[in-house]
PDB file of C-alpha atoms in Angstrom:
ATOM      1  CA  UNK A   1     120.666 -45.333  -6.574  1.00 45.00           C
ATOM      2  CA  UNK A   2     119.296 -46.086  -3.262  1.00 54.00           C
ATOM      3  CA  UNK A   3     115.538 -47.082  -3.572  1.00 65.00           C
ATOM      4  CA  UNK A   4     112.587 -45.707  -0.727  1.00 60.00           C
ATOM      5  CA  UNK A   5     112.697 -49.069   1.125  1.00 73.00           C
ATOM      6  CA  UNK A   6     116.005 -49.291   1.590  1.00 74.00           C
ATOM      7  CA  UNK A   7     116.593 -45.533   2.910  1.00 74.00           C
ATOM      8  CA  UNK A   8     113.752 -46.524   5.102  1.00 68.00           C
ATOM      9  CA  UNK A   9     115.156 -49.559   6.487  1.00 77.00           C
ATOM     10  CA  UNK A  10     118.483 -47.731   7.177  1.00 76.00           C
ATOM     11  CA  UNK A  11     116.575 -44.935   8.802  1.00 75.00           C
ATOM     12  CA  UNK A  12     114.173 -47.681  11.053  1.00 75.00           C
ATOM     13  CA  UNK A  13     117.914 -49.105  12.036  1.00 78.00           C
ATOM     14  CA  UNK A  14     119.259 -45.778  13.160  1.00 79.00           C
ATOM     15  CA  UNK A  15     115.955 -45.318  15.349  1.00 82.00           C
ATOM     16  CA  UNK A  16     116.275 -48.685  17.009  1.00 82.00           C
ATOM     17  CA  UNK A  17     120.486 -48.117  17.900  1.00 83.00           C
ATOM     18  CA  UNK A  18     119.590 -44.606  18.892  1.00 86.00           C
ATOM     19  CA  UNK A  19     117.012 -46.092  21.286  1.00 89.00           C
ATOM     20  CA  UNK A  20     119.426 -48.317  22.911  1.00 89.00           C
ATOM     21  CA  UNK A  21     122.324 -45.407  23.989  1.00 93.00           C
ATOM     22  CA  UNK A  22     120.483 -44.072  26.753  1.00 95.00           C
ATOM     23  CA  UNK A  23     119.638 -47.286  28.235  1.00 95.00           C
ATOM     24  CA  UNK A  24     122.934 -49.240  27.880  1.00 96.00           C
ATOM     25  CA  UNK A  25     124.763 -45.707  29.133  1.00 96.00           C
ATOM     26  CA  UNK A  26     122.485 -46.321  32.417  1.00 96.00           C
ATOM     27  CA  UNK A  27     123.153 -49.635  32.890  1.00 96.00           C
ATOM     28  CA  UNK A  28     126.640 -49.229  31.954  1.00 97.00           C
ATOM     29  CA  UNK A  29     126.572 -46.934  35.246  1.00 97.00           C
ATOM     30  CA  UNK A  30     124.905 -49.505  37.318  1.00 97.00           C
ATOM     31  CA  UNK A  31     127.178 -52.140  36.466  1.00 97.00           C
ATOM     32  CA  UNK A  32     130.640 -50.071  37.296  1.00 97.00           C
ATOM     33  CA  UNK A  33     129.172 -48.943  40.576  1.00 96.00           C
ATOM     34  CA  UNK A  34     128.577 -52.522  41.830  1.00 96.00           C
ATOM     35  CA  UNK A  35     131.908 -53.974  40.349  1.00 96.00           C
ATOM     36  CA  UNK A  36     133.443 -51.333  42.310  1.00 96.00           C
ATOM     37  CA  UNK A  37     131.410 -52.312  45.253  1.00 94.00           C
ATOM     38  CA  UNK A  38     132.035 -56.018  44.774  1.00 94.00           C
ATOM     39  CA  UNK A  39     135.926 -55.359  44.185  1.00 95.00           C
ATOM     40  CA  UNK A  40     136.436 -53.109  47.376  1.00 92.00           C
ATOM     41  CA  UNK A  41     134.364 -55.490  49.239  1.00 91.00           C
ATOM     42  CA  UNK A  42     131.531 -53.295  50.606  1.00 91.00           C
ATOM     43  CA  UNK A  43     128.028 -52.188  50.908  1.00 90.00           C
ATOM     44  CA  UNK A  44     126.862 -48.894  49.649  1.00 94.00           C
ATOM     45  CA  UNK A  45     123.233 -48.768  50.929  1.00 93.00           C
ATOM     46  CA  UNK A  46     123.585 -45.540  52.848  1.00 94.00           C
ATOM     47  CA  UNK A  47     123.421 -44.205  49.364  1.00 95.00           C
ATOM     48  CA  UNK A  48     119.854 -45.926  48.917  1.00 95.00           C
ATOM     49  CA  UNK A  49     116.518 -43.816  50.182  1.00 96.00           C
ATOM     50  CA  UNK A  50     116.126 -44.083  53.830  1.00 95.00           C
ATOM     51  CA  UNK A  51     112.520 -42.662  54.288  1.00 95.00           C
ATOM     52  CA  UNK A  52     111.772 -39.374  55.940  1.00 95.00           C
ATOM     53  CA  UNK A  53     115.356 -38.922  57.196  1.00 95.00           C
ATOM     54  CA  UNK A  54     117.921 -36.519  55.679  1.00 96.00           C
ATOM     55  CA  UNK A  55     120.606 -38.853  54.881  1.00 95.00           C
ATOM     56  CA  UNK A  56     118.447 -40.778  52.627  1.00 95.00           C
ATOM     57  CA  UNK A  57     117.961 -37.879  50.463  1.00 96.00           C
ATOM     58  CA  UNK A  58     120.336 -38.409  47.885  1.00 96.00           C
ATOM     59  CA  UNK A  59     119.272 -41.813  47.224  1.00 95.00           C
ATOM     60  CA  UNK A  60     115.968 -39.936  45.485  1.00 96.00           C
ATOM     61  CA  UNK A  61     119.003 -39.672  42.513  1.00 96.00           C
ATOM     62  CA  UNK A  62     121.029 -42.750  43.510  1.00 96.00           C
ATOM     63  CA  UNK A  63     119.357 -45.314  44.675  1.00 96.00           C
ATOM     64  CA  UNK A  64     118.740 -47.064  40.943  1.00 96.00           C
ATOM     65  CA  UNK A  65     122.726 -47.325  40.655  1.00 96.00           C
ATOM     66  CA  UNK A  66     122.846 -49.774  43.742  1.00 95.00           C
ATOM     67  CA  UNK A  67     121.911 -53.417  44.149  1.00 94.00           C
ATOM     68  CA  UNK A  68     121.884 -55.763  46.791  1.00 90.00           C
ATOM     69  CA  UNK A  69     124.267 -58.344  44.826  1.00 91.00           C
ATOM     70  CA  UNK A  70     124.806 -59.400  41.005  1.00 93.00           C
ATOM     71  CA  UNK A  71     121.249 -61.489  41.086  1.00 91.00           C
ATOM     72  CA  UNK A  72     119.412 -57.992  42.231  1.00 91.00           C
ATOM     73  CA  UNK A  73     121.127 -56.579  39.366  1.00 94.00           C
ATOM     74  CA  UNK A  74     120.476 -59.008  37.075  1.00 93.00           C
ATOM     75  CA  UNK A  75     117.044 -58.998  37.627  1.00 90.00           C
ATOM     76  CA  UNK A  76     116.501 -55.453  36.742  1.00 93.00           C
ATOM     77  CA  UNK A  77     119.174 -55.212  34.136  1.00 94.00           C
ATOM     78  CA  UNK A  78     117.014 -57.042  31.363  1.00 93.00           C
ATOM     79  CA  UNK A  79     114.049 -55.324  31.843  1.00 93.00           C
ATOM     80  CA  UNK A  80     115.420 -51.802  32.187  1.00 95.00           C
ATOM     81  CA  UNK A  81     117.200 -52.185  28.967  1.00 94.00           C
ATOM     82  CA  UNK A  82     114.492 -53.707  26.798  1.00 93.00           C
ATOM     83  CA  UNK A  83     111.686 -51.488  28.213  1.00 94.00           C
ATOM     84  CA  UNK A  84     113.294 -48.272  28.058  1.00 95.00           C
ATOM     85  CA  UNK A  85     114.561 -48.809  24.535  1.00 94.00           C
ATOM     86  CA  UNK A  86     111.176 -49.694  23.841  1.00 94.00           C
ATOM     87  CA  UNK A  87     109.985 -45.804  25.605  1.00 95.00           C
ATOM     88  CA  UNK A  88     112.882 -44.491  23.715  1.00 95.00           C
ATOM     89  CA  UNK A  89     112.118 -46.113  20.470  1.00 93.00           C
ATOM     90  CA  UNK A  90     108.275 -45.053  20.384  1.00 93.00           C
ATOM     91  CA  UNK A  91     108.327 -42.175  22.620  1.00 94.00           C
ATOM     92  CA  UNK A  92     111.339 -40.721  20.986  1.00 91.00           C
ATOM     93  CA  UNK A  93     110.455 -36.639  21.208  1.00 92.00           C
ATOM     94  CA  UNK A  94     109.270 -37.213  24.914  1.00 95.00           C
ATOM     95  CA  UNK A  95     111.264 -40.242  26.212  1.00 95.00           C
ATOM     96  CA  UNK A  96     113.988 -38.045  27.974  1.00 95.00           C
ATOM     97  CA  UNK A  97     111.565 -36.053  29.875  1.00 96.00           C
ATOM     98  CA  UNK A  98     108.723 -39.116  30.903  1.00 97.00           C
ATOM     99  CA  UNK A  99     112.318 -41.206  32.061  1.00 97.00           C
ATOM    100  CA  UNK A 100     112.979 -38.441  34.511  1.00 97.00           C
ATOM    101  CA  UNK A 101     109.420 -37.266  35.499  1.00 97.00           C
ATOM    102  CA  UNK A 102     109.163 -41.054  36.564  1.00 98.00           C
ATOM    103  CA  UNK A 103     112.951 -41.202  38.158  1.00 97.00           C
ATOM    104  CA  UNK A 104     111.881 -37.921  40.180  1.00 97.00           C
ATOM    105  CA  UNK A 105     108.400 -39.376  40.998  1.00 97.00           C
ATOM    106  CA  UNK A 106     108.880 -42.590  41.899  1.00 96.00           C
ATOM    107  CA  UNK A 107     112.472 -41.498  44.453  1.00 96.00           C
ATOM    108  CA  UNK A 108     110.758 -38.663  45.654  1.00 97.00           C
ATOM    109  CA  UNK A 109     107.413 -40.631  46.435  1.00 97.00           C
ATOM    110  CA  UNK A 110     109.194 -43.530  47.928  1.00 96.00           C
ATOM    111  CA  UNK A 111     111.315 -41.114  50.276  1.00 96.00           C
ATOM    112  CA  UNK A 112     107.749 -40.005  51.735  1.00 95.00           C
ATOM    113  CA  UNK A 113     106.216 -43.660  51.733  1.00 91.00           C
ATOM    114  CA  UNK A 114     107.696 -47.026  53.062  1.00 89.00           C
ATOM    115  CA  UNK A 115     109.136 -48.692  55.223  1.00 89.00           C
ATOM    116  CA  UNK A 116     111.919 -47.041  57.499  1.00 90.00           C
ATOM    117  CA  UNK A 117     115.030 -49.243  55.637  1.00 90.00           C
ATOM    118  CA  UNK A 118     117.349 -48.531  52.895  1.00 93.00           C
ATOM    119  CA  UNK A 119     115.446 -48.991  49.822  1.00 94.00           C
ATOM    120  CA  UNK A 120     118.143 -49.573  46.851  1.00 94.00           C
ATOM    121  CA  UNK A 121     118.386 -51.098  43.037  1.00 93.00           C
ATOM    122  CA  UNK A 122     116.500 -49.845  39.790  1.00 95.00           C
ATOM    123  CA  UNK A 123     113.193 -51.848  39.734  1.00 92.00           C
ATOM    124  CA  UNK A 124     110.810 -48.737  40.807  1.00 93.00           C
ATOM    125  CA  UNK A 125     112.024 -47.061  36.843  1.00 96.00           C
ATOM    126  CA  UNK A 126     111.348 -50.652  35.524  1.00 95.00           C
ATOM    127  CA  UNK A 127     107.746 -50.580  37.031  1.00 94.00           C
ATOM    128  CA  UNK A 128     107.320 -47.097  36.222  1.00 96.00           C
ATOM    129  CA  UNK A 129     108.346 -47.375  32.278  1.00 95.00           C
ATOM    130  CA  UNK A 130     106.335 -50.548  32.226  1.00 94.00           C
ATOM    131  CA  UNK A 131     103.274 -48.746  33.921  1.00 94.00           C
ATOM    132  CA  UNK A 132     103.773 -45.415  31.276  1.00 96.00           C
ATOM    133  CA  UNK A 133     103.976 -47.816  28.095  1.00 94.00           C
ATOM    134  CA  UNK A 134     101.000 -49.660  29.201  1.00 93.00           C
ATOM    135  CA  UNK A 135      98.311 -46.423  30.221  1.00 94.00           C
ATOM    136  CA  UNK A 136      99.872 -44.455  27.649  1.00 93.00           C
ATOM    137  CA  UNK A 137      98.666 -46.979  24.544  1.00 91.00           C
ATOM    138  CA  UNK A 138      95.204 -47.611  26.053  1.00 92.00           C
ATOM    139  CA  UNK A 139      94.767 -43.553  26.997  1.00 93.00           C
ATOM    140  CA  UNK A 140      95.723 -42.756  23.815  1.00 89.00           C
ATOM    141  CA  UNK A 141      93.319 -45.133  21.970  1.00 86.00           C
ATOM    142  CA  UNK A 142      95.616 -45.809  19.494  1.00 84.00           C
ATOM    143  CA  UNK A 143      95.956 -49.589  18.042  1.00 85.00           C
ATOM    144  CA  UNK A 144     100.052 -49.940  17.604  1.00 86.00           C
ATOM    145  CA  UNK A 145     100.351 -48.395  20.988  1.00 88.00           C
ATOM    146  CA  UNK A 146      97.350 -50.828  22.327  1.00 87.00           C
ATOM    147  CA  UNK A 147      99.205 -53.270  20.498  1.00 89.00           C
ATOM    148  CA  UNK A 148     102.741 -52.174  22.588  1.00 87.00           C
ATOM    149  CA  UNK A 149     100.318 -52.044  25.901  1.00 88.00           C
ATOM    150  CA  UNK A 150      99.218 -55.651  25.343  1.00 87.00           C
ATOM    151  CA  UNK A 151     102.523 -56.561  24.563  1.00 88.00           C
ATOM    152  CA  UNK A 152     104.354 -55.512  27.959  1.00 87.00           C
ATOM    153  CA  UNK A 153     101.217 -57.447  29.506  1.00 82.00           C
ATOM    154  CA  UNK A 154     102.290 -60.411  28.130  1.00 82.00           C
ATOM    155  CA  UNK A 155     105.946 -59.838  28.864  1.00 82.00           C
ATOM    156  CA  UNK A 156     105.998 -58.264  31.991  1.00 82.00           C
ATOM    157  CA  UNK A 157     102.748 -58.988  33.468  1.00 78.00           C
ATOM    158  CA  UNK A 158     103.504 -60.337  36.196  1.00 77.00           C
ATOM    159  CA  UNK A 159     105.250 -57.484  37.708  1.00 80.00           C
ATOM    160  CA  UNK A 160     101.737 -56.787  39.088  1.00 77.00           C
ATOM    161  CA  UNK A 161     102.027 -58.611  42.078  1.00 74.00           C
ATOM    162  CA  UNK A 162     105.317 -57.067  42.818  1.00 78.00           C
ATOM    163  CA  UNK A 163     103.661 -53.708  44.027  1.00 81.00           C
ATOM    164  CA  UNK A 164     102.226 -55.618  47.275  1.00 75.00           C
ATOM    165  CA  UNK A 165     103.622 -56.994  50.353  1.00 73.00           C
ATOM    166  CA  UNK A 166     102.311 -60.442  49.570  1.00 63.00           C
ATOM    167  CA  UNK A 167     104.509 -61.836  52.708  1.00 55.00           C
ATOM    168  CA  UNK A 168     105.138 -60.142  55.907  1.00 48.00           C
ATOM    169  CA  UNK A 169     108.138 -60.455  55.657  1.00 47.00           C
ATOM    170  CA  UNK A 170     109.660 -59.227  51.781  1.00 58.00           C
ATOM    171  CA  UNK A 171     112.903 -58.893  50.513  1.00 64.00           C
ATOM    172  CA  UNK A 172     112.353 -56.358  48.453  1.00 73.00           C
ATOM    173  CA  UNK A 173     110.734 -52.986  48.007  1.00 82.00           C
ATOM    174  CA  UNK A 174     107.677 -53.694  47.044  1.00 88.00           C
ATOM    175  CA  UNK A 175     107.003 -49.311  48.304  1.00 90.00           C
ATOM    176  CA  UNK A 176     109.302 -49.074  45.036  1.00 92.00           C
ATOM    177  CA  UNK A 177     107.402 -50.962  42.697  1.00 92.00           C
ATOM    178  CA  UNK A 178     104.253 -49.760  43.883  1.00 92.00           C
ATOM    179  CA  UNK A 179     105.638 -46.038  43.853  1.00 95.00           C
ATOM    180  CA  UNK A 180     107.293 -46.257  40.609  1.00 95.00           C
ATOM    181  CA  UNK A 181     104.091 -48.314  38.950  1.00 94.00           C
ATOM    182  CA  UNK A 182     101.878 -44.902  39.858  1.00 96.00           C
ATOM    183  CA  UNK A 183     104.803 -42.879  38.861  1.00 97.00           C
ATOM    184  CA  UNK A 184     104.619 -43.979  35.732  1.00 96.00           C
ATOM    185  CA  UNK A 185     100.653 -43.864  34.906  1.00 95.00           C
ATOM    186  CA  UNK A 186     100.683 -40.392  36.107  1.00 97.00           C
ATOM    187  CA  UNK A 187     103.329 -39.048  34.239  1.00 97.00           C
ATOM    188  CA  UNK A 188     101.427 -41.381  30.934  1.00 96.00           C
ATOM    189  CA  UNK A 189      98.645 -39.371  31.808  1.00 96.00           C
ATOM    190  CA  UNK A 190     100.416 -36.075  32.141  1.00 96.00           C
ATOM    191  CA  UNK A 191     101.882 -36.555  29.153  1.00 95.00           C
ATOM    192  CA  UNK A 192      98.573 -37.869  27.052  1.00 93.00           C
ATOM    193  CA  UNK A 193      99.075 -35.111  24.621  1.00 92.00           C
ATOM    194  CA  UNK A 194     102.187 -35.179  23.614  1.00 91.00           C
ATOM    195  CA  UNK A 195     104.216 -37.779  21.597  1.00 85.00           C
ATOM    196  CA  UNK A 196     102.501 -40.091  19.263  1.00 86.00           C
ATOM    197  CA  UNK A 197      98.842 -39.842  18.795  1.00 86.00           C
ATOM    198  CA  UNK A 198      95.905 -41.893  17.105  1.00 81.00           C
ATOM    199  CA  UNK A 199      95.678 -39.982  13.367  1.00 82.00           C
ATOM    200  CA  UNK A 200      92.748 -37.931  12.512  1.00 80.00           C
ATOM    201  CA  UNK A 201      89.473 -39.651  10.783  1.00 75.00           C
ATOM    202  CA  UNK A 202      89.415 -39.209   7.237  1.00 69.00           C
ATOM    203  CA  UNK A 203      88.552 -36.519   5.919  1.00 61.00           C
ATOM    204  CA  UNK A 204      84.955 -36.709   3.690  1.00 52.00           C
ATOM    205  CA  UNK A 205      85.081 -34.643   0.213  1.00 48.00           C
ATOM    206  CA  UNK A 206      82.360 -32.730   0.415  1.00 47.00           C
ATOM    207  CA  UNK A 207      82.991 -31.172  -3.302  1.00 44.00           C
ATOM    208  CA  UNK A 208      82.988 -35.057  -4.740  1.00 49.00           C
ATOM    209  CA  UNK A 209      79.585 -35.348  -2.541  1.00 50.00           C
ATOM    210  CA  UNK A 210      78.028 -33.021  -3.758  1.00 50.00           C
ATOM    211  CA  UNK A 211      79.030 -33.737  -7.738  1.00 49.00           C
ATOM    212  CA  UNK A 212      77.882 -37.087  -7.176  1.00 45.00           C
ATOM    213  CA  UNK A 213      73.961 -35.823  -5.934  1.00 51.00           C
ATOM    214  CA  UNK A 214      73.682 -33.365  -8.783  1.00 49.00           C
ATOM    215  CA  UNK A 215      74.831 -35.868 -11.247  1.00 49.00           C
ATOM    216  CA  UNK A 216      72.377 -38.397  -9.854  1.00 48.00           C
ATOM    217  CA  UNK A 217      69.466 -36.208  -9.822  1.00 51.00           C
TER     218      UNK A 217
END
């Protein structure tokens, strides 16, 4: 007979594989579409968000499927997966719907504010996952998702200075990290109520209370 511990270490496993489908499906996606590109030799950046112009419209829903080059995808690629598990992991009953809140935000944001080029690759859902895990725990005021904020600090921290044009002249979007970071803390905030939340205080029993004073008077 199977004991507690073990059903619950079987259920904790099916969680954490669960959590991982979405993400490797995505990336699975974003690695055909540049093999193909690679293989036939071309460029598809017209498929990227061109601000304020109608052609760069559809890049609000596919501009995270192209990169630049293997090292542009690369770069994401790590992140994306371990962060989103991690959103789909904890975040489980609202994960779905905060992943495309922020994929809306952040394309539709970015087609209204940068600079007029093709803006391409999946870093603005990296920032804005990263940005919802982090204001989420420390709105919530709850100490494993604190703990989960501090932890994509320490990991990812240094994202931060990828949401401003610390050069002139940049060679990436930084309107895409800094679109997809605010993305993501609004859609944390929108979403403060929902999901995991800090348990109730104890609550006092007012009968044993009460016992207690008449049996010490």
């Amino acid at each position: 007979m199977t004991s507690l511990s073990e059903q619950h270490i079987k259920a904790e496993r099916k969680k954490i594989l669960y959590s991982g489908v979405f993400p490797l499906f995505m990336l699975l996606l974003m690695f055909l579409v540049h093999s193909v590109q690679v293989l036939e030799d071309t460029h598809w950046f017209f498929l990227g968000v061109k601000p304020l112009s109608v052609e760069g419209l559809p890049g609000i829903f596919l501009s995270p499927f192209i990169h630049a080059d293997w090292g542009h995808l690369g770069a994401n690629a790590g992140p994306f997966l371990v962060l989103t598990s991690v959103l789909f992991y904890v975040y489980r009953d609202i994960a779905l719907k905060v992943f495309l809140w922020i994929y809306l935000l952040a394309g539709i944001w970015l087609w209204f504010g940068a600079r007029d080029a093709w803006h391409v690759g999946a870093s603005g859902l990296v920032y804005g996952i990263a940005s919802f895990l982090f204001v989420s725990g420390i709105i919530r005021n709850y100490v494993p998702l604190i703990a989960l904020s501090m932890m994509v600090v320490f990991l990812y921290g240094s994202l931060f200075w990828g949401i401003f044009p610390v050069e002139w002249l940049v060679d990436y979007s930084w309107e895409a990290h800094m679109w997809g970071a605010l993305a993501g803390g609004v859609t944390a905030v929108v979403f403060r109520k929902e999901g995991p939340q800090k348990p109730p205080p104890p609550v006092e029993d007012e009968w044993e209370e009460e016992s207690w004073e008449k049996i010490s008077d």
